[in-house]
PDB file of C-alpha atoms in Angstrom:
ATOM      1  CA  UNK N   1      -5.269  20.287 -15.155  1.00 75.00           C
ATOM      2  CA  UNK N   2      -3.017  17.561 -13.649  1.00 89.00           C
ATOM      3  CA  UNK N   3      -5.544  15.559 -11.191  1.00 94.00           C
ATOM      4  CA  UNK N   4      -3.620  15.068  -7.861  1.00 96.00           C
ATOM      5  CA  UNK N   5      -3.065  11.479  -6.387  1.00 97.00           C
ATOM      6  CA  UNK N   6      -2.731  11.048  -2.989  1.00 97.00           C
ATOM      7  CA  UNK N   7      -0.281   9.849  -1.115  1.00 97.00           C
ATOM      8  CA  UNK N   8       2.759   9.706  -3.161  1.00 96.00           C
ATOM      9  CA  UNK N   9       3.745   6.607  -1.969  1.00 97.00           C
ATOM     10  CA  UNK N  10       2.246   3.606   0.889  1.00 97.00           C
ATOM     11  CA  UNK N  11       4.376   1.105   2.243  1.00 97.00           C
ATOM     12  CA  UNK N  12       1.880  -2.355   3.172  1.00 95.00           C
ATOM     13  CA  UNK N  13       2.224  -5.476   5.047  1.00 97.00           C
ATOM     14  CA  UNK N  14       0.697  -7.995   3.160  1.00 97.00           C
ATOM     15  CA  UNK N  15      -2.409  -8.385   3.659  1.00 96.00           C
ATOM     16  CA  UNK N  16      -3.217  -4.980   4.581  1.00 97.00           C
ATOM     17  CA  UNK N  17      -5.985  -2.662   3.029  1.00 96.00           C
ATOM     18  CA  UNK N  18      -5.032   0.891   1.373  1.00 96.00           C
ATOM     19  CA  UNK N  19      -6.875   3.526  -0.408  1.00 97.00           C
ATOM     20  CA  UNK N  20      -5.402   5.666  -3.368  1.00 98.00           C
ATOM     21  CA  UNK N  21      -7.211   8.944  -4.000  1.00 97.00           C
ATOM     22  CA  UNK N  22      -7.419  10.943  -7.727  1.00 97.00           C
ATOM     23  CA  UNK N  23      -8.490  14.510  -7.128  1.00 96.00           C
ATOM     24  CA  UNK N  24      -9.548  16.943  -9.885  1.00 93.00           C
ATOM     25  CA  UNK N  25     -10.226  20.839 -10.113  1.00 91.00           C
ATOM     26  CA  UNK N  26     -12.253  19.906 -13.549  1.00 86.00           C
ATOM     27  CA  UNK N  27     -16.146  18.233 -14.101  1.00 85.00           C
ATOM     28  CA  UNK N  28     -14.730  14.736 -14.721  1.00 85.00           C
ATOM     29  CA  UNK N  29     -16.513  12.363 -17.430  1.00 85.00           C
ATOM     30  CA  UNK N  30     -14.127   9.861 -16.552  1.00 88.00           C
ATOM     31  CA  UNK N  31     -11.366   8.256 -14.779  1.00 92.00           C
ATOM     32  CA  UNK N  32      -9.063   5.557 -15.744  1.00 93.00           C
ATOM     33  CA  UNK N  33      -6.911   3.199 -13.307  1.00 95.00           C
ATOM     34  CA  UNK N  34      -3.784   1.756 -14.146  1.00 96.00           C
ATOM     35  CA  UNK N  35      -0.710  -0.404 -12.559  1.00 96.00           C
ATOM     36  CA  UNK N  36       3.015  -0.072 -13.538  1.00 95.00           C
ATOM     37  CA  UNK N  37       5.720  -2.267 -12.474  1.00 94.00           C
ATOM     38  CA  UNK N  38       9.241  -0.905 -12.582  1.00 87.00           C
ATOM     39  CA  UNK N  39      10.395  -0.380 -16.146  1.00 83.00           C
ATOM     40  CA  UNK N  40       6.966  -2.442 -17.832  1.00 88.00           C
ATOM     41  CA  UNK N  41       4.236  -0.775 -19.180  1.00 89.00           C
ATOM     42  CA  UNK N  42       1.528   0.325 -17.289  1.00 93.00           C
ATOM     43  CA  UNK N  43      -2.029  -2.469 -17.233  1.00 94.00           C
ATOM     44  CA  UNK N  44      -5.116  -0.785 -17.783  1.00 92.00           C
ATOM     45  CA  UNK N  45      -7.360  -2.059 -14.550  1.00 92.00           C
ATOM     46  CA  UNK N  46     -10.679  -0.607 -14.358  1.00 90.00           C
ATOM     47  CA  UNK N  47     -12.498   2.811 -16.310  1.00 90.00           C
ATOM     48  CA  UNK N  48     -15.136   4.316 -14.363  1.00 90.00           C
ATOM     49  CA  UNK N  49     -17.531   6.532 -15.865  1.00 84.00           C
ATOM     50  CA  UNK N  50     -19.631   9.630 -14.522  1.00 78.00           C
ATOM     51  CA  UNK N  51     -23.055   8.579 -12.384  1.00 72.00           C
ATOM     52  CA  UNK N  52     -21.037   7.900  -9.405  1.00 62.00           C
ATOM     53  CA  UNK N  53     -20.880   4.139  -9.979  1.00 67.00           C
ATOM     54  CA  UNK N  54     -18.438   1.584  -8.222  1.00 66.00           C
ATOM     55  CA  UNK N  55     -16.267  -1.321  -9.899  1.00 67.00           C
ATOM     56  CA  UNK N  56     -14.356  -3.986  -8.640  1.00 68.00           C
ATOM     57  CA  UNK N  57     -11.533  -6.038 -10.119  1.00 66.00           C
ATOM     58  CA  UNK N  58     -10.693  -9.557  -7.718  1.00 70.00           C
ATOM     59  CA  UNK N  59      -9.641  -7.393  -4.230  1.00 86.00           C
ATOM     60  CA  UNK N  60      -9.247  -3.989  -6.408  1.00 91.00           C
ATOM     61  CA  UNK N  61     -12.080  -2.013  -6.222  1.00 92.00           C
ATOM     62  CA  UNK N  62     -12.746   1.941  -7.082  1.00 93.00           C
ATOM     63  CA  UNK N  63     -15.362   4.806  -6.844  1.00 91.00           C
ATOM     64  CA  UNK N  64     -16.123   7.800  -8.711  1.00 91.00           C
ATOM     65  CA  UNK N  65     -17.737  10.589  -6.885  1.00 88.00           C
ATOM     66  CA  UNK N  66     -18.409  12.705  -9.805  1.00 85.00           C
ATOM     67  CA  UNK N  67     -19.953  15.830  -7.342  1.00 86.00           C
ATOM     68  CA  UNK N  68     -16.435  15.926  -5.584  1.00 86.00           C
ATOM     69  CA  UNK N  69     -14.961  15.454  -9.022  1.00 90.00           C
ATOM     70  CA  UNK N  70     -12.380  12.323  -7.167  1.00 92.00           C
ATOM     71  CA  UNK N  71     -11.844   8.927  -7.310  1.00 94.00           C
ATOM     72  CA  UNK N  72     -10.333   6.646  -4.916  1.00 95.00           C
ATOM     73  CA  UNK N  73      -8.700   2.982  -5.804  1.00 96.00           C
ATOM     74  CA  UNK N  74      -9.204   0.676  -2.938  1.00 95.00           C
ATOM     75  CA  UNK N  75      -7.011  -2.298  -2.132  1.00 95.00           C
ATOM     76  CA  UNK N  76      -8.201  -4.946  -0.094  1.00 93.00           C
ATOM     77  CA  UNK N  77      -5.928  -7.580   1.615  1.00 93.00           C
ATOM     78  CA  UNK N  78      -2.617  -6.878  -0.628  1.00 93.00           C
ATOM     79  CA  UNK N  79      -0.568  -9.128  -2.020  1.00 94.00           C
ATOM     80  CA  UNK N  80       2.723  -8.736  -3.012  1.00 95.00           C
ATOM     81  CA  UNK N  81       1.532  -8.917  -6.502  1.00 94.00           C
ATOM     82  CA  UNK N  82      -0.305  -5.686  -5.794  1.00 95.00           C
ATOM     83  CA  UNK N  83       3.018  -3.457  -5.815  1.00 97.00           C
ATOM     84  CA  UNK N  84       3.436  -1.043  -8.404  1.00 96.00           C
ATOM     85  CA  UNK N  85       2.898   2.360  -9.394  1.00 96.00           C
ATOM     86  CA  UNK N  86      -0.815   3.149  -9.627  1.00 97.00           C
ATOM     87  CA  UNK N  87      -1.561   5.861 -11.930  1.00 96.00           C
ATOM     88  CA  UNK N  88      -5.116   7.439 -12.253  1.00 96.00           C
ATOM     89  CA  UNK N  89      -6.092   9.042 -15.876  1.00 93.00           C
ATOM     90  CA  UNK N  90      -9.277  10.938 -16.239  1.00 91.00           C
ATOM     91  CA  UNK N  91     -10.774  12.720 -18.942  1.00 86.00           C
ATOM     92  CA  UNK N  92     -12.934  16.306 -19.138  1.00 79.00           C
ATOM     93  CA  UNK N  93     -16.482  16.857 -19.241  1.00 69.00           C
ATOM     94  CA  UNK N  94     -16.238  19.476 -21.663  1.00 62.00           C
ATOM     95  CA  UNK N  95     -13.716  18.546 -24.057  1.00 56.00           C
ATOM     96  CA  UNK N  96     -11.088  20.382 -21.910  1.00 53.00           C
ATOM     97  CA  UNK N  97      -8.226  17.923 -22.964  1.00 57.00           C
ATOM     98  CA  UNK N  98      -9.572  17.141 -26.070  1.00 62.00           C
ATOM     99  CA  UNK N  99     -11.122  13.871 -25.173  1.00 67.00           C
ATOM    100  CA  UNK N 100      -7.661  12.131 -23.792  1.00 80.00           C
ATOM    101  CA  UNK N 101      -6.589  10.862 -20.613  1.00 87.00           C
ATOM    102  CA  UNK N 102      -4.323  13.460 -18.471  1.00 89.00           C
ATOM    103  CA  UNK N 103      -2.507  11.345 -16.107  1.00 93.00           C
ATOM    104  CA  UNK N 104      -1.907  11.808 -12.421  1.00 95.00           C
ATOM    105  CA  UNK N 105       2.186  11.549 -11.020  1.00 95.00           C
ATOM    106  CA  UNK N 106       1.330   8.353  -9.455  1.00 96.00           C
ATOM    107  CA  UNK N 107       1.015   6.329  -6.517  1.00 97.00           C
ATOM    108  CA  UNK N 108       3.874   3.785  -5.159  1.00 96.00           C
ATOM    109  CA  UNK N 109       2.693   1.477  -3.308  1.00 97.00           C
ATOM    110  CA  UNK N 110       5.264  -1.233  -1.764  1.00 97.00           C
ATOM    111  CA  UNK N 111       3.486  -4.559  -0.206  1.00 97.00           C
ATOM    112  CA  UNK N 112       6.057  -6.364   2.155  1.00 96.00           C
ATOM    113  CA  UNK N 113       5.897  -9.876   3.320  1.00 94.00           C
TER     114      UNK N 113
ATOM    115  CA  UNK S   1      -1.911 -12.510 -29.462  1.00 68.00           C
ATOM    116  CA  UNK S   2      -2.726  -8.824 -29.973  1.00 75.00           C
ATOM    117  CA  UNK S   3      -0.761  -5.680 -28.234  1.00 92.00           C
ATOM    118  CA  UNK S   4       1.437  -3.228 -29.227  1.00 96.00           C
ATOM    119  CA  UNK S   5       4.890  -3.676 -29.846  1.00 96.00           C
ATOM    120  CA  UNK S   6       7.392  -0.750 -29.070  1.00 96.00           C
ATOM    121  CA  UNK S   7      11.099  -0.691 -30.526  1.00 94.00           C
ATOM    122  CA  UNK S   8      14.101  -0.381 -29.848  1.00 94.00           C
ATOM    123  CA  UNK S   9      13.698  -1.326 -25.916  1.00 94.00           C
ATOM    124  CA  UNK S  10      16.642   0.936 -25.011  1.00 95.00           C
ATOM    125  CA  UNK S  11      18.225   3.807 -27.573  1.00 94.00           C
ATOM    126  CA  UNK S  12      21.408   6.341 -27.299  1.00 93.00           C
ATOM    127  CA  UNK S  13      21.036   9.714 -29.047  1.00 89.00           C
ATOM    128  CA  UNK S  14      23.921  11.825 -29.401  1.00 90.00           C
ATOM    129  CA  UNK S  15      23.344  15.388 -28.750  1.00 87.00           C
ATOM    130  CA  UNK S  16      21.889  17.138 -32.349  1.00 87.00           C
ATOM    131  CA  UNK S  17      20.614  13.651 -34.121  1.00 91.00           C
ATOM    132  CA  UNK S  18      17.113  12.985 -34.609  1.00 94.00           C
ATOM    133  CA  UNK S  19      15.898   9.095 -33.906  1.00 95.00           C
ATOM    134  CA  UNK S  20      12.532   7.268 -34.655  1.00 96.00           C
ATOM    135  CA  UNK S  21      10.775   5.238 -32.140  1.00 97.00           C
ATOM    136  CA  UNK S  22       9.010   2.524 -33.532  1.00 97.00           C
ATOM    137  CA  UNK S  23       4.951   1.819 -32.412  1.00 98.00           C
ATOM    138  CA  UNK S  24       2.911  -1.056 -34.290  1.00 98.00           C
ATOM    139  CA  UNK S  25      -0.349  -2.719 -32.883  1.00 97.00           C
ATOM    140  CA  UNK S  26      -2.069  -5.394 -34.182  1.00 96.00           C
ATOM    141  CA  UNK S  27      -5.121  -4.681 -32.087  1.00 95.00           C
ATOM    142  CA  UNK S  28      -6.941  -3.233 -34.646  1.00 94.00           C
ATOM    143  CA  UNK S  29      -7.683  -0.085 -32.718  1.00 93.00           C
ATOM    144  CA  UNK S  30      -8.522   3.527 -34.352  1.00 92.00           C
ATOM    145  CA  UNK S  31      -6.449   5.492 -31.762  1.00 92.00           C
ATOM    146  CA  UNK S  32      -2.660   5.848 -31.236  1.00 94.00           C
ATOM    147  CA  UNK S  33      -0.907   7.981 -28.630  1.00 95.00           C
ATOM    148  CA  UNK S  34       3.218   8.444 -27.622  1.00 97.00           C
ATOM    149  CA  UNK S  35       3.486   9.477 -23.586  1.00 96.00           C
ATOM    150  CA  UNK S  36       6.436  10.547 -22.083  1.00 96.00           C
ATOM    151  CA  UNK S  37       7.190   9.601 -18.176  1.00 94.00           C
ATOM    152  CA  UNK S  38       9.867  11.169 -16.376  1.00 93.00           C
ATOM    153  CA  UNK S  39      10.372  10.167 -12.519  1.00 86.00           C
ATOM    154  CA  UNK S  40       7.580  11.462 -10.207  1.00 82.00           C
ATOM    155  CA  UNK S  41       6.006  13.176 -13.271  1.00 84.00           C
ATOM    156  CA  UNK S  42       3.696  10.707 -14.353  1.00 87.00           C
ATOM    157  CA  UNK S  43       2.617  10.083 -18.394  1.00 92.00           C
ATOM    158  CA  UNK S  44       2.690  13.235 -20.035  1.00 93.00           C
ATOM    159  CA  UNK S  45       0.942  13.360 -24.021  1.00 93.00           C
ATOM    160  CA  UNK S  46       3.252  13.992 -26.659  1.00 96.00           C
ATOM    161  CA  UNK S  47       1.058  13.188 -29.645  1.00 96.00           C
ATOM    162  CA  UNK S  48      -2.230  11.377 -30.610  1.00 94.00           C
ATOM    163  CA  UNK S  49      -3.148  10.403 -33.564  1.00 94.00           C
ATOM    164  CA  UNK S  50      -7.676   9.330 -33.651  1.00 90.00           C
ATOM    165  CA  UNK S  51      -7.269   8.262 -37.446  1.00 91.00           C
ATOM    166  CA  UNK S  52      -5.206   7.547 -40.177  1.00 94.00           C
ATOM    167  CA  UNK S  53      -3.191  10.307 -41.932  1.00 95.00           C
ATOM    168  CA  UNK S  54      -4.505  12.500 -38.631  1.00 94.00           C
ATOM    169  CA  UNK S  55      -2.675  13.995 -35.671  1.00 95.00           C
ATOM    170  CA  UNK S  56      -2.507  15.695 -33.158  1.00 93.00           C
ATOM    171  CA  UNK S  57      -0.336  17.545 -30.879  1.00 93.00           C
ATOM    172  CA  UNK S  58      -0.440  16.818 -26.956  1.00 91.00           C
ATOM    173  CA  UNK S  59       0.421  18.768 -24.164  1.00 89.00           C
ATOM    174  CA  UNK S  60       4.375  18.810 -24.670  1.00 94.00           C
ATOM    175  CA  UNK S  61       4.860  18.454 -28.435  1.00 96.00           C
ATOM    176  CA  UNK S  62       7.651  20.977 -29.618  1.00 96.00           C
ATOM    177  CA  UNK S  63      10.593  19.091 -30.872  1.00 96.00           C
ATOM    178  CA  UNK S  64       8.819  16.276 -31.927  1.00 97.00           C
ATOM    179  CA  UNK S  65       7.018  14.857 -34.866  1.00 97.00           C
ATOM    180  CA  UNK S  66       4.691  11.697 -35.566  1.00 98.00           C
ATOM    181  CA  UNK S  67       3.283  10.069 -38.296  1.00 97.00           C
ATOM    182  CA  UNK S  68       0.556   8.040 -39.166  1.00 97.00           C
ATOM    183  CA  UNK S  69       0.049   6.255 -42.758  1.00 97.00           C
ATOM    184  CA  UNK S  70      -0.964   3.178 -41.376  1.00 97.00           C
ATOM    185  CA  UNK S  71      -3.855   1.743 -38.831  1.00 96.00           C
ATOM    186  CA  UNK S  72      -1.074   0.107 -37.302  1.00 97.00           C
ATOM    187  CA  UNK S  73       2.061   2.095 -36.790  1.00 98.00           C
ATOM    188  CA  UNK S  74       2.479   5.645 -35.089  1.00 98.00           C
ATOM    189  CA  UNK S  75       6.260   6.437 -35.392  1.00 98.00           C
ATOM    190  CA  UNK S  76       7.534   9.007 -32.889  1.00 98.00           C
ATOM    191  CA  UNK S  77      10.574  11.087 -33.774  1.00 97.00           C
ATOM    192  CA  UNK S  78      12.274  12.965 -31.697  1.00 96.00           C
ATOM    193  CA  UNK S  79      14.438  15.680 -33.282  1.00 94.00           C
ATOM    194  CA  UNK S  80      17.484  17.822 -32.472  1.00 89.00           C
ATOM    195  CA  UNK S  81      15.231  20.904 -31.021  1.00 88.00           C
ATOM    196  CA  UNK S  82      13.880  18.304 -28.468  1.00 89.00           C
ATOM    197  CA  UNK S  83      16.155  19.947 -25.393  1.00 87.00           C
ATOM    198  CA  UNK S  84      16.123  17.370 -23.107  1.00 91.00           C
ATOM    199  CA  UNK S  85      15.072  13.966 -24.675  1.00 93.00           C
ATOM    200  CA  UNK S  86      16.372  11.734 -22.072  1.00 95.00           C
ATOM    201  CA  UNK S  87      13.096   9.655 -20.613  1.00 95.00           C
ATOM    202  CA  UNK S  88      10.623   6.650 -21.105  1.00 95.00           C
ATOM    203  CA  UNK S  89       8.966   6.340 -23.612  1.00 97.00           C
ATOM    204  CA  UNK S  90       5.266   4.858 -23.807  1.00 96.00           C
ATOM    205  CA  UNK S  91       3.126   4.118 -26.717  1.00 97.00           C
ATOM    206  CA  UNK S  92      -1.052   3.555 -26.668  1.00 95.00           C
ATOM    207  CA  UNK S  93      -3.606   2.705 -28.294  1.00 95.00           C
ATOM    208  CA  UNK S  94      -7.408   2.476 -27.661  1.00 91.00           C
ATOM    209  CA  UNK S  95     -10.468   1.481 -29.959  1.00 88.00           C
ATOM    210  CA  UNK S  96     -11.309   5.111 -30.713  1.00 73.00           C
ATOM    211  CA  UNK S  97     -12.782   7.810 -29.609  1.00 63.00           C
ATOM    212  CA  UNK S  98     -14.950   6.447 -26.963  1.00 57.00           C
ATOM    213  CA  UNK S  99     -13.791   5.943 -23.568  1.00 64.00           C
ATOM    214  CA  UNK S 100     -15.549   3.582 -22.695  1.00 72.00           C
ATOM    215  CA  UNK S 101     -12.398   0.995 -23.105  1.00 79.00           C
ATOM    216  CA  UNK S 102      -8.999   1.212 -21.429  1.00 88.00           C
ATOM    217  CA  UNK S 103      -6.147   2.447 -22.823  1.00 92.00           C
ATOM    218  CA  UNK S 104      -3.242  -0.409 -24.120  1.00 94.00           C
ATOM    219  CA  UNK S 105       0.325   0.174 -23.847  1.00 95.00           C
ATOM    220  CA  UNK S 106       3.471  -0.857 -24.965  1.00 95.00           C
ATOM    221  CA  UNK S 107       6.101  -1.888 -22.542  1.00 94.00           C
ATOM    222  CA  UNK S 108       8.431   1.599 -23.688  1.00 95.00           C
ATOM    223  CA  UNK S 109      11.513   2.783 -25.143  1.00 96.00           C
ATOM    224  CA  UNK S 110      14.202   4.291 -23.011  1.00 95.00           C
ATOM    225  CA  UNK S 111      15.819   7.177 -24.591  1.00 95.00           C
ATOM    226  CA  UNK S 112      19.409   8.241 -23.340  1.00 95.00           C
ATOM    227  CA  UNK S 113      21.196  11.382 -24.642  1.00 90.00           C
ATOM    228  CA  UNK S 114      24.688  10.728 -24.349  1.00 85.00           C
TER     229      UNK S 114
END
């Protein structure tokens, strides 16, 4: 039930785009993106609901293909601000996990001057 | 300011004590939850708790317990039957049952079994 982020890791000049993708074998009514830095907690950045709509946070944006039943996190012109560990959370349709978030393993992404 | 405050910041268990992990929020929110994260696992749910006096167990519960007599603490305990205890520990809330809102977490206890 564990969606599956793609790619484990992604190593960035600054300034350089990326995408991070959330995958999941269940009918999604949400999904949930988050940052961690090393040892903090993770920061809740955008929630996108099902409807197939887009958000955007400063350079951060994200999509929600609910037919495909994936997200994917995109990050335009990174900073070095931008490393972390992103994480992507979604929830059932159908009450599968009881309403809560199941986390994916995460993302590292490393911006370098 | 509001968020959730998580304590001790770093904790030593010695193989067949139980310890308490301490949650509070001042946020005001309905919902409560205790993650664990282990390296390249991700945030796996422990417990949740929607409401006052009202729990739940997650998807890796056995050998802990939780509590909740209060809006605003969520105490996490993890006992002696917990086989392998040693990880981060993270701490949520959220303003109930609708996901419409984020998820807000503490910055984590470390747990070491030494």
């Amino acid at each position: 039930q564990q969606p599956v982020q793609s790619p484990q890791a992604v190593i960035l000049r600054e300034g350089e785009d990326a995408v991070i993708n959330c995958s999941s074998s269940k009918a999604l009514y949400s999904v949930h993106w988050y940052r961690q830095k090393h040892g903090e907690a993770p920061v809740f950045l955008m929630i996108l609901l099902k409807g197939g709509e887009q958000k955007g946070h400063e350079k951060i944006s994200a999509s929600f293909n609910e037919k495909k039943q994936q997200s994917s996190l995109y990050l335009t012109a990174s900073q070095l601000s931008y490393s972390g560990t992103y994480f992507c959370g979604t929830e059932d349709s159908y009450g599968g996990s009881q309403g809560n978030l199941i986390f994916g393993k995460g993302t590292k992404l490393s911006v370098k001057p | 300011d509001g968020g959730i405050t998580q304590s001790p910041k770093y904790l030593f268990r010695k193989e067949g004590q139980n310890v308490t992990l301490s949650c509070e929020q001042n946020l005001n929110h309905d919902a409560m939850y205790w993650y664990r994260q282990d390296p390249g696992q991700g945030l796996r749910l422990i417990y949740y708790s929607q409401i006052v006096n009202d729990f739940q167990k997650g998807d890796i519960a056995e050998g802990y317990s939780v509590s909740r007599e209060k809006k605003e603490s969520f105490p996490l305990t993890v006992t002696s039957a917990q086989k392998n205890p040693t990880a981060f520990y993270l701490c949520a809330s959220s303003i109930g049952t609708n996901k419409n809102y984020g998820y807000t977490f503490g910055s984590g206890t470390r747990l070491t079994v030494v």
